[in-house]
mmCIF file of C-alpha atoms and ligand atoms in Angstrom:
data_model
loop_
_atom_site.group_PDB
_atom_site.id
_atom_site.type_symbol
_atom_site.label_atom_id
_atom_site.label_comp_id
_atom_site.label_asym_id
_atom_site.label_seq_id
_atom_site.Cartn_x
_atom_site.Cartn_y
_atom_site.Cartn_z
ATOM 1 C CA MET A 1 12.141 37.458 -30.372
ATOM 2 C CA MET A 2 14.470 34.860 -32.133
ATOM 3 C CA GLU A 3 17.212 36.235 -34.000
ATOM 4 C CA GLU A 4 16.623 35.390 -37.929
ATOM 5 C CA LYS A 5 19.644 33.581 -37.940
ATOM 6 C CA ASP A 6 17.732 30.711 -35.566
ATOM 7 C CA VAL A 7 15.147 31.344 -37.668
ATOM 8 C CA ASN A 8 17.142 29.990 -40.066
ATOM 9 C CA ILE A 9 18.672 27.640 -38.321
ATOM 10 C CA LYS A 10 14.672 26.008 -37.578
ATOM 11 C CA GLN A 11 13.573 26.083 -40.824
ATOM 12 C CA LYS A 12 16.450 24.091 -42.042
ATOM 13 C CA ILE A 13 16.484 21.916 -39.580
ATOM 14 C CA GLN A 14 11.718 21.379 -40.361
ATOM 15 C CA GLN A 15 13.195 21.093 -44.118
ATOM 16 C CA ASN A 16 16.086 18.033 -44.003
ATOM 17 C CA LEU A 17 14.497 16.201 -41.816
ATOM 18 C CA LEU A 18 11.193 15.960 -43.106
ATOM 19 C CA GLU A 19 13.347 15.092 -46.375
ATOM 20 C CA TRP A 20 15.280 12.944 -45.064
ATOM 21 C CA PHE A 21 12.083 11.335 -43.539
ATOM 22 C CA ALA A 22 9.924 10.867 -47.202
ATOM 23 C CA LYS A 23 13.414 9.321 -47.538
ATOM 24 C CA ASN A 24 14.476 6.335 -45.242
ATOM 25 C CA LYS A 25 12.010 5.895 -42.728
ATOM 26 C CA ARG A 26 11.343 1.932 -42.422
ATOM 27 C CA ASP A 27 8.616 0.729 -43.447
ATOM 28 C CA LEU A 28 6.819 0.251 -40.464
ATOM 29 C CA PRO A 29 2.733 -1.794 -39.980
ATOM 30 C CA TRP A 30 1.593 1.371 -38.140
ATOM 31 C CA ARG A 31 2.850 3.361 -40.176
ATOM 32 C CA LYS A 32 0.002 2.427 -43.236
ATOM 33 C CA THR A 33 -2.789 3.484 -41.180
ATOM 34 C CA LYS A 34 -3.667 7.156 -39.643
ATOM 35 C CA ASP A 35 -6.600 5.288 -37.446
ATOM 36 C CA GLY A 36 -6.291 6.884 -33.618
ATOM 37 C CA TYR A 37 -6.889 3.364 -32.331
ATOM 38 C CA LYS A 38 -3.921 1.197 -34.470
ATOM 39 C CA ILE A 39 -1.949 4.230 -33.193
ATOM 40 C CA TRP A 40 -2.454 3.970 -30.097
ATOM 41 C CA VAL A 41 -1.658 -0.038 -29.053
ATOM 42 C CA SER A 42 1.401 0.377 -31.604
ATOM 43 C CA GLU A 43 2.409 3.306 -28.937
ATOM 44 C CA ILE A 44 1.652 1.381 -25.979
ATOM 45 C CA MET A 45 3.481 -1.385 -26.999
ATOM 46 C CA LEU A 46 6.994 0.632 -28.403
ATOM 47 C CA GLN A 47 6.833 1.698 -24.145
ATOM 48 C CA GLN A 48 9.794 0.074 -22.947
ATOM 49 C CA THR A 49 10.243 -2.753 -26.384
ATOM 50 C CA ARG A 50 12.142 -2.214 -29.170
ATOM 51 C CA VAL A 51 10.534 -2.116 -32.581
ATOM 52 C CA ASP A 52 11.692 -5.776 -33.919
ATOM 53 C CA THR A 53 9.268 -7.250 -30.970
ATOM 54 C CA VAL A 54 6.619 -5.137 -31.911
ATOM 55 C CA ILE A 55 6.185 -5.895 -35.352
ATOM 56 C CA GLU A 56 4.717 -9.083 -34.296
ATOM 57 C CA TYR A 57 2.547 -8.562 -31.638
ATOM 58 C CA TYR A 58 1.213 -5.556 -32.838
ATOM 59 C CA ASN A 59 0.239 -7.223 -36.276
ATOM 60 C CA ARG A 60 -1.550 -10.231 -34.592
ATOM 61 C CA PHE A 61 -2.986 -7.452 -31.488
ATOM 62 C CA ILE A 62 -4.531 -6.161 -35.073
ATOM 63 C CA ASP A 63 -5.618 -9.306 -36.720
ATOM 64 C CA ARG A 64 -7.864 -10.218 -33.594
ATOM 65 C CA PHE A 65 -8.147 -6.677 -31.991
ATOM 66 C CA PRO A 66 -9.007 -5.017 -35.181
ATOM 67 C CA THR A 67 -11.161 -2.215 -33.301
ATOM 68 C CA VAL A 68 -11.623 -0.473 -30.189
ATOM 69 C CA LYS A 69 -15.095 -2.612 -30.327
ATOM 70 C CA GLU A 70 -13.615 -6.631 -30.943
ATOM 71 C CA LEU A 71 -10.447 -4.696 -27.995
ATOM 72 C CA ALA A 72 -13.408 -3.301 -25.305
ATOM 73 C CA GLN A 73 -15.516 -6.552 -26.192
ATOM 74 C CA ALA A 74 -12.544 -9.172 -25.155
ATOM 75 C CA GLU A 75 -11.900 -10.870 -21.670
ATOM 76 C CA GLU A 76 -9.342 -8.852 -20.146
ATOM 77 C CA GLN A 77 -7.098 -12.567 -19.985
ATOM 78 C CA GLU A 78 -7.397 -13.023 -23.958
ATOM 79 C CA VAL A 79 -5.666 -9.078 -24.085
ATOM 80 C CA LEU A 80 -3.159 -10.433 -21.433
ATOM 81 C CA LYS A 81 -2.685 -13.293 -23.081
ATOM 82 C CA TYR A 82 -1.855 -11.824 -27.105
ATOM 83 C CA TRP A 83 0.321 -9.527 -24.626
ATOM 84 C CA GLN A 84 2.070 -12.516 -23.488
ATOM 85 C CA GLY A 85 6.296 -11.289 -23.669
ATOM 86 C CA LEU A 86 5.998 -8.534 -23.982
ATOM 87 C CA GLY A 87 6.009 -7.344 -20.155
ATOM 88 C CA TYR A 88 5.141 -4.207 -18.505
ATOM 89 C CA TYR A 89 1.948 -5.997 -18.238
ATOM 90 C CA SER A 90 -0.081 -2.840 -16.563
ATOM 91 C CA ARG A 91 0.306 -1.456 -20.288
ATOM 92 C CA ALA A 92 -2.275 -3.900 -21.355
ATOM 93 C CA ARG A 93 -4.179 -3.229 -18.399
ATOM 94 C CA ASN A 94 -5.162 -0.859 -19.387
ATOM 95 C CA LEU A 95 -5.330 -0.116 -22.866
ATOM 96 C CA TYR A 96 -8.027 -2.756 -22.044
ATOM 97 C CA LYS A 97 -9.688 -0.118 -19.817
ATOM 98 C CA GLY A 98 -9.418 2.867 -22.317
ATOM 99 C CA ALA A 99 -10.106 0.615 -25.119
ATOM 100 C CA LYS A 100 -13.761 0.301 -22.869
ATOM 101 C CA MET A 101 -13.499 3.806 -21.487
ATOM 102 C CA VAL A 102 -13.623 4.260 -25.435
ATOM 103 C CA TRP A 103 -16.332 2.194 -26.459
ATOM 104 C CA GLU A 104 -18.681 3.627 -24.042
ATOM 105 C CA LYS A 105 -18.142 7.083 -23.805
ATOM 106 C CA TYR A 106 -16.940 7.687 -26.949
ATOM 107 C CA GLY A 107 -18.651 5.201 -29.041
ATOM 108 C CA GLY A 108 -15.785 3.406 -29.573
ATOM 109 C CA ILE A 109 -13.972 6.475 -31.983
ATOM 110 C CA LEU A 110 -10.358 7.937 -29.887
ATOM 111 C CA PRO A 111 -11.436 11.972 -29.180
ATOM 112 C CA ASP A 112 -8.991 13.838 -31.413
ATOM 113 C CA ASN A 113 -8.529 16.290 -28.687
ATOM 114 C CA MET A 114 -6.164 16.993 -26.001
ATOM 115 C CA GLU A 115 -8.463 17.516 -23.012
ATOM 116 C CA GLN A 116 -11.126 13.927 -23.409
ATOM 117 C CA ILE A 117 -7.347 11.722 -24.931
ATOM 118 C CA LYS A 118 -5.071 12.332 -20.944
ATOM 119 C CA LYS A 119 -7.865 11.272 -19.635
ATOM 120 C CA ILE A 120 -7.882 7.306 -20.742
ATOM 121 C CA PRO A 121 -6.292 4.817 -18.582
ATOM 122 C CA GLY A 122 -2.727 4.815 -19.459
ATOM 123 C CA ILE A 123 -2.642 7.551 -21.729
ATOM 124 C CA GLY A 124 -0.187 10.116 -20.561
ATOM 125 C CA PRO A 125 1.997 13.320 -21.555
ATOM 126 C CA TYR A 126 3.946 11.133 -24.484
ATOM 127 C CA THR A 127 0.954 9.120 -25.801
ATOM 128 C CA ALA A 128 -0.973 11.786 -26.047
ATOM 129 C CA GLY A 129 1.175 14.266 -27.718
ATOM 130 C CA ALA A 130 2.359 10.768 -30.065
ATOM 131 C CA ILE A 131 -1.495 9.726 -31.935
ATOM 132 C CA LEU A 132 -2.774 13.656 -32.026
ATOM 133 C CA SER A 133 0.530 14.445 -33.644
ATOM 134 C CA ILE A 134 -0.096 10.665 -35.386
ATOM 135 C CA ALA A 135 -2.506 10.103 -36.075
ATOM 136 C CA TYR A 136 -4.332 14.096 -36.242
ATOM 137 C CA ASN A 137 -1.387 15.788 -37.096
ATOM 138 C CA LEU A 138 -2.439 18.284 -35.225
ATOM 139 C CA PRO A 139 0.718 20.584 -33.294
ATOM 140 C CA TYR A 140 1.716 18.650 -29.956
ATOM 141 C CA PRO A 141 5.327 16.897 -29.009
ATOM 142 C CA ALA A 142 5.767 13.559 -28.283
ATOM 143 C CA VAL A 143 8.797 13.471 -26.552
ATOM 144 C CA ASP A 144 9.517 10.057 -25.617
ATOM 145 C CA GLY A 145 14.212 9.598 -24.665
ATOM 146 C CA ASN A 146 14.960 8.897 -27.938
ATOM 147 C CA VAL A 147 13.569 12.842 -28.459
ATOM 148 C CA LEU A 148 15.486 14.312 -25.288
ATOM 149 C CA ARG A 149 18.832 13.070 -26.571
ATOM 150 C CA VAL A 150 17.610 14.382 -30.436
ATOM 151 C CA PHE A 151 16.824 17.426 -29.147
ATOM 152 C CA SER A 152 19.040 17.971 -26.397
ATOM 153 C CA ARG A 153 22.785 17.616 -29.580
ATOM 154 C CA ILE A 154 20.363 19.780 -31.514
ATOM 155 C CA LEU A 155 20.372 22.765 -28.850
ATOM 156 C CA ASP A 156 22.837 22.092 -26.824
ATOM 157 C CA ILE A 157 21.281 21.873 -24.156
ATOM 158 C CA LYS A 158 23.188 20.527 -21.359
ATOM 159 C CA GLU A 159 20.609 20.464 -18.610
ATOM 160 C CA ASP A 160 19.693 16.726 -16.561
ATOM 161 C CA ILE A 161 17.213 15.286 -18.895
ATOM 162 C CA ALA A 162 16.012 12.641 -15.507
ATOM 163 C CA GLN A 163 15.011 16.200 -14.495
ATOM 164 C CA PRO A 164 11.088 16.712 -15.309
ATOM 165 C CA GLY A 165 11.751 20.367 -16.125
ATOM 166 C CA THR A 166 14.116 20.133 -18.467
ATOM 167 C CA VAL A 167 11.973 17.644 -20.420
ATOM 168 C CA ARG A 168 8.765 20.734 -19.414
ATOM 169 C CA TYR A 169 11.962 22.561 -21.643
ATOM 170 C CA ILE A 170 12.020 19.679 -24.297
ATOM 171 C CA GLN A 171 8.787 19.931 -25.268
ATOM 172 C CA ASP A 172 7.912 23.182 -25.304
ATOM 173 C CA LYS A 173 10.948 23.788 -27.767
ATOM 174 C CA VAL A 174 10.444 20.784 -29.867
ATOM 175 C CA LYS A 175 6.350 22.580 -29.679
ATOM 176 C CA GLU A 176 7.937 25.672 -31.507
ATOM 177 C CA TYR A 177 9.585 23.152 -33.476
ATOM 178 C CA ILE A 178 6.267 21.261 -35.403
ATOM 179 C CA PRO A 179 6.083 23.206 -38.857
ATOM 180 C CA SER A 180 2.774 24.168 -39.940
ATOM 181 C CA GLY A 181 0.614 21.046 -41.140
ATOM 182 C CA TYR A 182 3.258 18.225 -40.092
ATOM 183 C CA ALA A 183 3.195 17.588 -36.863
ATOM 184 C CA SER A 184 2.391 13.429 -38.301
ATOM 185 C CA GLU A 185 5.407 13.306 -40.569
ATOM 186 C CA PHE A 186 7.619 15.943 -37.890
ATOM 187 C CA THR A 187 6.991 13.702 -34.327
ATOM 188 C CA GLU A 188 7.136 10.739 -36.491
ATOM 189 C CA SER A 189 10.801 12.152 -38.182
ATOM 190 C CA LEU A 190 12.435 12.498 -34.979
ATOM 191 C CA MET A 191 11.496 9.350 -33.221
ATOM 192 C CA GLU A 192 13.375 7.371 -36.841
ATOM 193 C CA LEU A 193 16.732 9.756 -36.692
ATOM 194 C CA GLY A 194 16.665 9.023 -32.582
ATOM 195 C CA ALA A 195 16.616 5.277 -33.820
ATOM 196 C CA LEU A 196 18.276 5.657 -37.298
ATOM 197 C CA ILE A 197 21.041 7.930 -36.978
ATOM 198 C CA CYS A 198 21.101 10.374 -33.638
ATOM 199 C CA THR A 199 22.014 6.667 -31.475
ATOM 200 C CA PRO A 200 23.246 7.126 -27.542
ATOM 201 C CA ILE A 201 26.315 5.859 -28.389
ATOM 202 C CA SER A 202 27.987 5.895 -31.871
ATOM 203 C CA PRO A 203 25.621 8.046 -33.981
ATOM 204 C CA LEU A 204 26.032 8.090 -37.038
ATOM 205 C CA CYS A 205 26.477 12.122 -37.352
ATOM 206 C CA LEU A 206 28.282 12.463 -41.033
ATOM 207 C CA VAL A 207 24.826 10.785 -42.307
ATOM 208 C CA CYS A 208 23.076 12.503 -40.605
ATOM 209 C CA PRO A 209 20.382 15.523 -42.261
ATOM 210 C CA LEU A 210 21.567 17.666 -39.323
ATOM 211 C CA TYR A 211 24.833 17.453 -39.542
ATOM 212 C CA HIS A 212 25.507 21.411 -40.042
ATOM 213 C CA GLN A 213 22.849 22.908 -37.541
ATOM 214 C CA CYS A 214 23.507 20.539 -34.863
ATOM 215 C CA ALA A 215 24.978 22.593 -31.600
ATOM 216 C CA ALA A 216 26.844 19.445 -29.725
ATOM 217 C CA ARG A 217 28.092 18.034 -32.598
ATOM 218 C CA GLN A 218 29.998 22.015 -33.626
ATOM 219 C CA LYS A 219 31.428 21.670 -30.379
ATOM 220 C CA GLY A 220 32.482 17.540 -30.900
ATOM 221 C CA ILE A 221 30.060 17.068 -27.813
ATOM 222 C CA GLN A 222 27.401 14.724 -28.867
ATOM 223 C CA GLU A 223 28.585 12.356 -27.137
ATOM 224 C CA LYS A 224 28.445 13.633 -24.003
ATOM 225 C CA LEU A 225 24.797 14.626 -24.508
ATOM 226 C CA PRO A 226 21.881 13.795 -23.245
ATOM 227 C CA ILE A 227 23.375 14.727 -19.735
ATOM 228 C CA LYS A 228 21.393 12.095 -17.809
ATOM 229 C CA SER A 229 21.719 11.590 -13.659
ATOM 230 C CA LYS A 230 21.994 7.661 -12.909
ATOM 231 C CA LYS A 231 18.752 6.019 -11.697
ATOM 232 C CA VAL A 232 19.010 3.539 -8.803
ATOM 233 C CA LYS A 233 20.021 0.438 -9.149
ATOM 234 C CA PRO A 234 16.873 -2.191 -9.013
ATOM 235 C CA LYS A 235 16.792 -4.162 -5.401
ATOM 236 C CA ARG A 236 18.669 -6.950 -5.607
ATOM 237 C CA MET A 237 15.907 -10.089 -3.619
ATOM 238 C CA HIS A 238 16.376 -13.241 -2.295
ATOM 239 C CA MET A 239 13.451 -15.392 -3.388
ATOM 240 C CA VAL A 240 11.658 -18.489 -2.184
ATOM 241 C CA PHE A 241 9.167 -19.587 -4.092
ATOM 242 C CA CYS A 242 7.476 -23.436 -3.781
ATOM 243 C CA VAL A 243 5.417 -25.122 -7.250
ATOM 244 C CA ILE A 244 3.042 -27.598 -5.838
ATOM 245 C CA ARG A 245 2.648 -30.873 -7.558
ATOM 246 C CA SER A 246 0.301 -33.026 -6.421
ATOM 247 C CA GLU A 247 -0.496 -36.046 -9.699
ATOM 248 C CA GLU A 248 1.294 -34.236 -12.528
ATOM 249 C CA LYS A 249 -0.852 -30.779 -11.631
ATOM 250 C CA ILE A 250 0.486 -27.867 -10.307
ATOM 251 C CA LEU A 251 -0.810 -25.044 -8.531
ATOM 252 C CA LEU A 252 -1.374 -22.161 -10.581
ATOM 253 C CA ILE A 253 -2.413 -18.958 -8.837
ATOM 254 C CA LYS A 254 -3.895 -15.305 -10.141
ATOM 255 C CA ASN A 255 -2.628 -13.104 -9.253
ATOM 256 C CA ALA A 256 -4.038 -10.102 -7.542
ATOM 257 C CA SER A 257 -5.464 -7.787 -9.859
ATOM 258 C CA ASN A 258 -2.528 -4.404 -9.733
ATOM 259 C CA GLY A 259 1.009 -4.852 -8.496
ATOM 260 C CA LEU A 260 3.794 -6.192 -11.308
ATOM 261 C CA VAL A 261 2.236 -8.995 -12.683
ATOM 262 C CA GLY A 262 -2.030 -8.535 -11.519
ATOM 263 C CA GLY A 263 -4.370 -10.045 -13.537
ATOM 264 C CA MET A 264 -1.176 -12.916 -14.169
ATOM 265 C CA TRP A 265 -0.840 -16.320 -13.774
ATOM 266 C CA GLY A 266 1.703 -17.246 -11.651
ATOM 267 C CA PHE A 267 3.196 -19.343 -8.442
ATOM 268 C CA MET A 268 3.119 -19.233 -4.564
ATOM 269 C CA GLY A 269 6.586 -16.732 -3.380
ATOM 270 C CA LYS A 270 7.447 -14.386 -0.400
ATOM 271 C CA GLU A 271 10.814 -12.478 0.088
ATOM 272 C CA GLY A 272 12.925 -14.412 2.474
ATOM 273 C CA HIS A 273 16.850 -14.359 3.549
ATOM 274 C CA PRO A 274 19.962 -16.096 2.434
ATOM 275 C CA SER A 275 20.141 -19.604 4.268
ATOM 276 C CA GLN A 276 16.760 -19.828 6.302
ATOM 277 C CA ASP A 277 14.985 -21.155 2.916
ATOM 278 C CA ASP A 278 13.660 -23.616 4.674
ATOM 279 C CA GLN A 279 11.876 -20.856 7.685
ATOM 280 C CA THR A 280 10.063 -18.776 4.273
ATOM 281 C CA LEU A 281 9.239 -22.296 2.984
ATOM 282 C CA LYS A 282 7.170 -23.650 6.664
ATOM 283 C CA LEU A 283 5.910 -20.318 6.262
ATOM 284 C CA MET A 284 4.406 -19.850 3.048
ATOM 285 C CA LEU A 285 3.483 -24.046 3.926
ATOM 286 C CA ASP A 286 1.065 -23.128 6.743
ATOM 287 C CA ASP A 287 -0.459 -20.509 4.604
ATOM 288 C CA LEU A 288 -1.241 -22.637 2.952
ATOM 289 C CA ASN A 289 -3.993 -25.356 3.684
ATOM 290 C CA ILE A 290 -3.211 -27.748 2.072
ATOM 291 C CA PRO A 291 -1.079 -30.532 3.733
ATOM 292 C CA VAL A 292 2.758 -30.927 1.848
ATOM 293 C CA GLN A 293 4.702 -34.093 1.808
ATOM 294 C CA HIS A 294 7.870 -33.686 0.010
ATOM 295 C CA VAL A 295 9.929 -30.415 -0.547
ATOM 296 C CA GLN A 296 13.267 -30.843 -2.914
ATOM 297 C CA LYS A 297 14.655 -28.076 -4.254
ATOM 298 C CA LEU A 298 14.333 -27.730 -8.438
ATOM 299 C CA GLY A 299 16.977 -24.601 -8.827
ATOM 300 C CA THR A 300 17.891 -21.391 -8.608
ATOM 301 C CA VAL A 301 16.610 -18.776 -11.929
ATOM 302 C CA ARG A 302 17.221 -14.435 -11.488
ATOM 303 C CA HIS A 303 14.421 -12.382 -13.046
ATOM 304 C CA ILE A 304 15.130 -8.445 -13.061
ATOM 305 C CA PHE A 305 11.878 -6.396 -13.017
ATOM 306 C CA THR A 306 12.951 -2.095 -13.342
ATOM 307 C CA HIS A 307 12.640 -1.449 -9.434
ATOM 308 C CA MET A 308 14.286 -4.613 -8.662
ATOM 309 C CA ASP A 309 16.461 -8.005 -9.600
ATOM 310 C CA TRP A 310 15.139 -11.073 -8.477
ATOM 311 C CA ASP A 311 17.110 -14.571 -6.953
ATOM 312 C CA MET A 312 15.083 -16.630 -6.884
ATOM 313 C CA HIS A 313 15.228 -20.144 -5.022
ATOM 314 C CA LEU A 314 12.540 -22.539 -5.764
ATOM 315 C CA TYR A 315 11.138 -25.620 -4.608
ATOM 316 C CA MET A 316 8.845 -28.541 -5.757
ATOM 317 C CA CYS A 317 6.391 -29.173 -2.454
ATOM 318 C CA GLU A 318 4.565 -33.285 -3.284
ATOM 319 C CA ALA A 319 0.399 -32.250 -1.576
ATOM 320 C CA LEU A 320 -0.810 -35.108 -0.035
ATOM 321 C CA TYR A 321 -3.603 -34.598 -2.520
ATOM 322 C CA GLN A 322 -5.145 -31.564 -5.060
ATOM 323 C CA GLY A 323 -6.826 -29.372 -2.453
ATOM 324 C CA HIS A 324 -8.058 -25.765 -3.208
ATOM 325 C CA ILE A 325 -7.142 -22.096 -0.764
ATOM 326 C CA GLY A 326 -8.213 -18.795 -0.349
ATOM 327 C CA GLN A 327 -7.418 -17.425 -3.421
ATOM 328 C CA GLU A 328 -8.742 -17.438 -6.950
ATOM 329 C CA HIS A 329 -6.219 -20.782 -9.092
ATOM 330 C CA GLU A 330 -5.736 -23.969 -11.118
ATOM 331 C CA TRP A 331 -4.505 -27.299 -10.681
ATOM 332 C CA VAL A 332 -2.869 -27.442 -14.785
ATOM 333 C CA GLY A 333 -1.408 -30.459 -16.707
ATOM 334 C CA LYS A 334 2.103 -29.842 -18.145
ATOM 335 C CA GLU A 335 0.280 -29.673 -21.942
ATOM 336 C CA GLU A 336 -2.948 -26.948 -20.868
ATOM 337 C CA ILE A 337 -0.087 -23.696 -19.856
ATOM 338 C CA GLU A 338 -1.419 -22.950 -22.677
ATOM 339 C CA ASN A 339 -4.171 -21.039 -22.030
ATOM 340 C CA TYR A 340 -3.021 -19.223 -19.640
ATOM 341 C CA PRO A 341 -1.309 -15.706 -19.155
ATOM 342 C CA LEU A 342 1.749 -16.815 -17.792
ATOM 343 C CA PRO A 343 4.154 -13.755 -16.681
ATOM 344 C CA LYS A 344 8.728 -14.181 -17.934
ATOM 345 C CA VAL A 345 8.859 -14.469 -14.657
ATOM 346 C CA TYR A 346 6.747 -16.466 -13.685
ATOM 347 C CA GLN A 347 7.722 -18.627 -17.333
ATOM 348 C CA LYS A 348 11.070 -18.953 -16.724
ATOM 349 C CA ILE A 349 10.031 -21.338 -13.098
ATOM 350 C CA TRP A 350 7.819 -23.013 -15.352
ATOM 351 C CA GLU A 351 10.680 -24.411 -17.272
ATOM 352 C CA LYS A 352 12.510 -25.734 -14.024
ATOM 353 C CA ILE A 353 9.958 -28.219 -13.697
ATOM 354 C CA GLU A 354 11.167 -31.122 -14.771
ATOM 355 C CA TRP A 355 8.029 -33.870 -15.280
HETATM 356 N N1 LIG B 401 9.011 4.853 -31.363
HETATM 357 C C1 LIG B 401 8.128 4.802 -30.367
HETATM 358 N N2 LIG B 401 7.119 5.136 -31.455
HETATM 359 C C2 LIG B 401 7.595 4.574 -32.089
HETATM 360 C C3 LIG B 401 6.972 5.181 -33.844
HETATM 361 N N3 LIG B 401 6.135 5.969 -34.808
HETATM 362 N N4 LIG B 401 8.140 4.357 -34.972
HETATM 363 C C4 LIG B 401 9.196 3.884 -34.456
HETATM 364 N N5 LIG B 401 9.454 3.678 -33.860
HETATM 365 C C5 LIG B 401 8.336 4.211 -32.204
#
């Protein structure tokens, strides 16, 4: 049983948050709609990407794919092109797969219940909660890193938020706190508080609407929360890439459709060992089946993914002719690259090419 004091604090938290949000919310394009599809697109883009970056991508994407129908009927390549630069391309591929499913199974209307929505590709517990609450005003929690931080502080939760059990506990707490009939505003107000006030370092407690209710602030430990055990550092890897050129055209290879940069175009590369690039190059060139007459070092670039840190050693290999290989590929000129979705890691290689 909750004590009367706790009920009062809970009501205060709800009321102060909603009032603060109504006055202080940012004017963001996805806040002008309750269309489940648009909220879906925005939430997928906002995973791992800053709001400032997402705004332009969201507007362009919605202009081109205004409803599930346009997205479901597009080519995957075009969808990836609209995603180019946002990274984490599996998000785009899943969104596209999801749109096809919603188009075929539900006539283009995104379901408004947990049972069906959680079966759509790319929609996990967070995204499901975000869409159901923000678009459909249903009382489901949407707990991302911001909300974990805000709730750890308000309720002085000292458990490790890297543990699934802690996340479940906080999800249950957030659900308890959703004010009846105001799920949409409540979800967004928590995200907004996390973004604008309850920031990871130097939170702006003096202007926080929950100044009096926040348990961590009362104890002066707000900057010590949340507790999060360290992630493993991305693995440092020595990578060797060959850029194959023939008569001012470069060989682009399409990656297999799963994996890190699946479905995107790129270059031939392989993990190697420092000071053994010749052997690694030879292995790749032997597999290639196109004779190469000259090899020259282009330079090095670094690219950090979530789990890998690539130290990339680039070589320009002059081929005798524009041959064919046993994998989807194209010979592409300097100006034609615009037509190919190239992930950031390969854009960095493209930029190193001296024409
Ligand atoms: N981050 C995740 N979802 C968001 C939203 N709807 N508004 C602002 N920031 C967000």
